[in-house]
Each structure stands twice: as C-alpha cells, then as structure tokens.
C-alpha cells in the first residue's frame, strides 16, 4: 500500500496517482493511468479535463529520460476529450525540445477523432 502525505497537495499527488493502476486519490473515482515498460508507454482508461494536468508531468518525466523515439500505446484508452488531446500535443512538443520523438499508436476510433484535431495521428486506428 502506498501512503503519501496528503499535505503534499494535488499538484504533487495527482501525477503520482496516474502512475498507479489502482488509485486512491481523495474522493475522485480513478479514471485513467499511465504505465511504462522501457521506451514503450501506455495510457489506459479515460483522460479528460480532470486528469490531463496530472498525466502531463508524469508522461514528460517518464519519456523525457529516453533517447530517440518513445511509443505511447493508446489501445487501452477508452475516452479522450479535447483537454486530453491538447495535453498530448503539449507533451509531444515538450519532448521534442529535448530530442525525444513521442509517437502515439493504436488509438480506438473515438480517441482518434480527437487526436486528428491536433494532428497527432501517426498510424492505423483500432476498431
């Protein structure tokens, strides 16, 4: 069990919470989480306005230490709103500044529509 000091605040605990598949973050229902295995990351669940600001620092911190290309698998992403897509665009830009190419792969059709708005689609769309 992870025990974090609640006085750290939402700006610190939020990015930590999205790294855990089982979340206990205040009264909020767990929406989504970010997982990593080497230079391959995956985004799971729902990423919307309530979670985007927490995913951004976690994603940039995890991917920022890599060299070259980092793949972000979106196959298990159930929902993505404009705030989530905007956050991914910011992450792509920020990582490009440090030489990391964040490539988004495998989004389902609903998430893919939102990614298209920000010119983030790189490959095929999952059903």
CSV table of C-alpha atoms in Angstrom, one decimal:
chain,number,residue,atom,x,y,z
A,1,UNK,CA,0.0,0.0,0.0
A,2,UNK,CA,1.3,3.5,-0.9
A,3,UNK,CA,0.9,6.1,1.8
A,4,UNK,CA,1.6,9.6,0.6
A,5,UNK,CA,1.3,12.6,2.9
A,6,UNK,CA,-1.9,14.5,1.9
A,7,UNK,CA,-0.2,17.8,2.7
A,8,UNK,CA,1.8,17.4,-0.5
A,9,UNK,CA,-1.2,18.7,-2.4
A,10,UNK,CA,-2.9,17.7,-5.6
A,11,UNK,CA,-0.2,19.2,-7.8
A,12,UNK,CA,2.3,16.6,-6.4
A,13,UNK,CA,-0.1,13.7,-5.7
A,14,UNK,CA,-2.0,13.9,-9.0
A,15,UNK,CA,0.9,12.9,-11.2
A,16,UNK,CA,1.9,10.2,-8.8
A,17,UNK,CA,-1.7,8.8,-8.8
A,18,UNK,CA,-1.8,8.4,-12.5
A,19,UNK,CA,1.2,6.1,-12.3
A,20,UNK,CA,-0.8,3.6,-10.2
A,21,UNK,CA,-3.4,1.3,-11.8
A,22,UNK,CA,-5.3,1.1,-8.5
A,23,UNK,CA,-5.8,4.7,-7.3
A,24,UNK,CA,-6.9,6.2,-4.1
A,25,UNK,CA,-6.9,9.9,-4.8
A,26,UNK,CA,-9.1,11.9,-2.5
A,27,UNK,CA,-12.8,11.4,-3.4
A,28,UNK,CA,-12.2,11.1,-7.1
A,29,UNK,CA,-13.0,7.9,-8.9
A,30,UNK,CA,-10.0,6.5,-10.8
A,31,UNK,CA,-10.2,7.5,-14.4
A,32,UNK,CA,-7.0,6.5,-16.1
A,33,UNK,CA,-3.4,5.6,-15.6
A,34,UNK,CA,-0.1,5.6,-17.3
A,35,UNK,CA,2.2,2.6,-17.4
A,36,UNK,CA,5.7,2.1,-18.8
A,37,UNK,CA,8.0,-0.6,-19.9
A,38,UNK,CA,11.3,0.7,-21.3
A,39,UNK,CA,10.7,3.1,-24.1
A,40,UNK,CA,7.1,1.9,-24.6
A,41,UNK,CA,4.4,3.7,-22.6
A,42,UNK,CA,0.6,3.0,-22.4
A,43,UNK,CA,-2.3,5.2,-21.5
A,44,UNK,CA,-5.3,3.4,-20.0
A,45,UNK,CA,-8.9,4.4,-19.1
A,46,UNK,CA,-10.2,7.9,-19.5
A,47,UNK,CA,-8.2,11.1,-20.0
A,48,UNK,CA,-10.3,14.2,-19.7
A,49,UNK,CA,-10.1,17.7,-18.3
A,50,UNK,CA,-10.0,16.3,-14.7
A,51,UNK,CA,-6.9,14.1,-15.4
A,52,UNK,CA,-4.9,15.8,-18.2
A,53,UNK,CA,-2.9,18.1,-15.9
A,54,UNK,CA,-1.8,15.1,-13.9
A,55,UNK,CA,-0.9,12.9,-16.8
A,56,UNK,CA,1.3,15.6,-18.5
A,57,UNK,CA,4.1,15.8,-15.9
A,58,UNK,CA,4.1,12.1,-15.4
A,59,UNK,CA,4.3,11.4,-19.2
A,60,UNK,CA,7.0,14.0,-19.7
A,61,UNK,CA,9.0,12.8,-16.8
A,62,UNK,CA,8.8,9.1,-17.9
A,63,UNK,CA,9.5,9.8,-21.6
A,64,UNK,CA,12.0,12.6,-21.1
A,65,UNK,CA,14.8,10.3,-20.0
A,66,UNK,CA,14.7,8.3,-23.2
A,67,UNK,CA,16.7,8.9,-26.3
A,68,UNK,CA,15.2,8.9,-29.7
A,69,UNK,CA,11.7,7.5,-30.1
A,70,UNK,CA,9.2,6.7,-27.3
A,71,UNK,CA,6.0,4.9,-28.2
A,72,UNK,CA,2.8,5.8,-26.4
A,73,UNK,CA,0.2,3.0,-26.9
A,74,UNK,CA,-3.3,4.3,-26.8
A,75,UNK,CA,-5.2,1.0,-27.5
A,76,UNK,CA,-6.5,0.8,-23.9
A,77,UNK,CA,-7.6,4.4,-23.8
A,78,UNK,CA,-11.4,4.3,-23.5
A,79,UNK,CA,-12.0,8.1,-23.7
A,80,UNK,CA,-10.1,11.2,-24.6
A,81,UNK,CA,-11.5,14.7,-24.7
A,82,UNK,CA,-10.1,17.9,-26.2
A,83,UNK,CA,-8.2,18.7,-22.9
A,84,UNK,CA,-6.5,15.2,-23.1
A,85,UNK,CA,-5.6,15.7,-26.7
A,86,UNK,CA,-4.3,19.2,-26.0
A,87,UNK,CA,-2.2,17.8,-23.2
A,88,UNK,CA,-0.7,15.1,-25.6
A,89,UNK,CA,0.1,17.8,-28.1
A,90,UNK,CA,1.9,19.8,-25.4
A,91,UNK,CA,3.8,16.6,-24.3
A,92,UNK,CA,4.9,15.9,-27.9
A,93,UNK,CA,6.2,19.5,-28.3
A,94,UNK,CA,8.0,19.5,-24.9
A,95,UNK,CA,9.6,16.1,-25.5
A,96,UNK,CA,10.7,17.2,-29.0
A,97,UNK,CA,12.6,20.1,-27.3
A,98,UNK,CA,14.8,17.5,-25.5
A,99,UNK,CA,15.3,15.2,-28.5
A,100,UNK,CA,12.5,12.7,-27.8
A,101,UNK,CA,10.1,11.8,-30.5
A,102,UNK,CA,6.8,10.7,-28.8
A,103,UNK,CA,4.8,8.6,-31.2
A,104,UNK,CA,1.2,7.9,-30.5
A,105,UNK,CA,0.0,4.5,-31.7
A,106,UNK,CA,-3.1,2.3,-31.7
A,107,UNK,CA,-5.9,4.7,-30.6
A,108,UNK,CA,-9.5,3.5,-30.9
A,109,UNK,CA,-11.8,5.3,-33.3
A,110,UNK,CA,-13.4,7.7,-30.7
A,111,UNK,CA,-10.0,8.8,-29.3
A,112,UNK,CA,-8.6,9.0,-32.9
A,113,UNK,CA,-11.1,11.6,-33.8
A,114,UNK,CA,-10.0,13.9,-31.0
A,115,UNK,CA,-6.3,13.3,-31.9
A,116,UNK,CA,-7.0,14.3,-35.5
A,117,UNK,CA,-8.0,17.7,-34.3
A,118,UNK,CA,-4.4,18.2,-33.1
A,119,UNK,CA,-2.7,16.5,-36.0
A,120,UNK,CA,-1.4,13.7,-33.7
A,121,UNK,CA,-2.4,10.6,-35.6
A,122,UNK,CA,0.6,8.7,-36.9
A,123,UNK,CA,-0.7,5.3,-38.0
A,124,UNK,CA,-3.7,3.0,-38.1
A,125,UNK,CA,-6.8,3.3,-35.9
A,126,UNK,CA,-8.0,0.4,-33.8
A,127,UNK,CA,-11.7,-0.6,-34.0
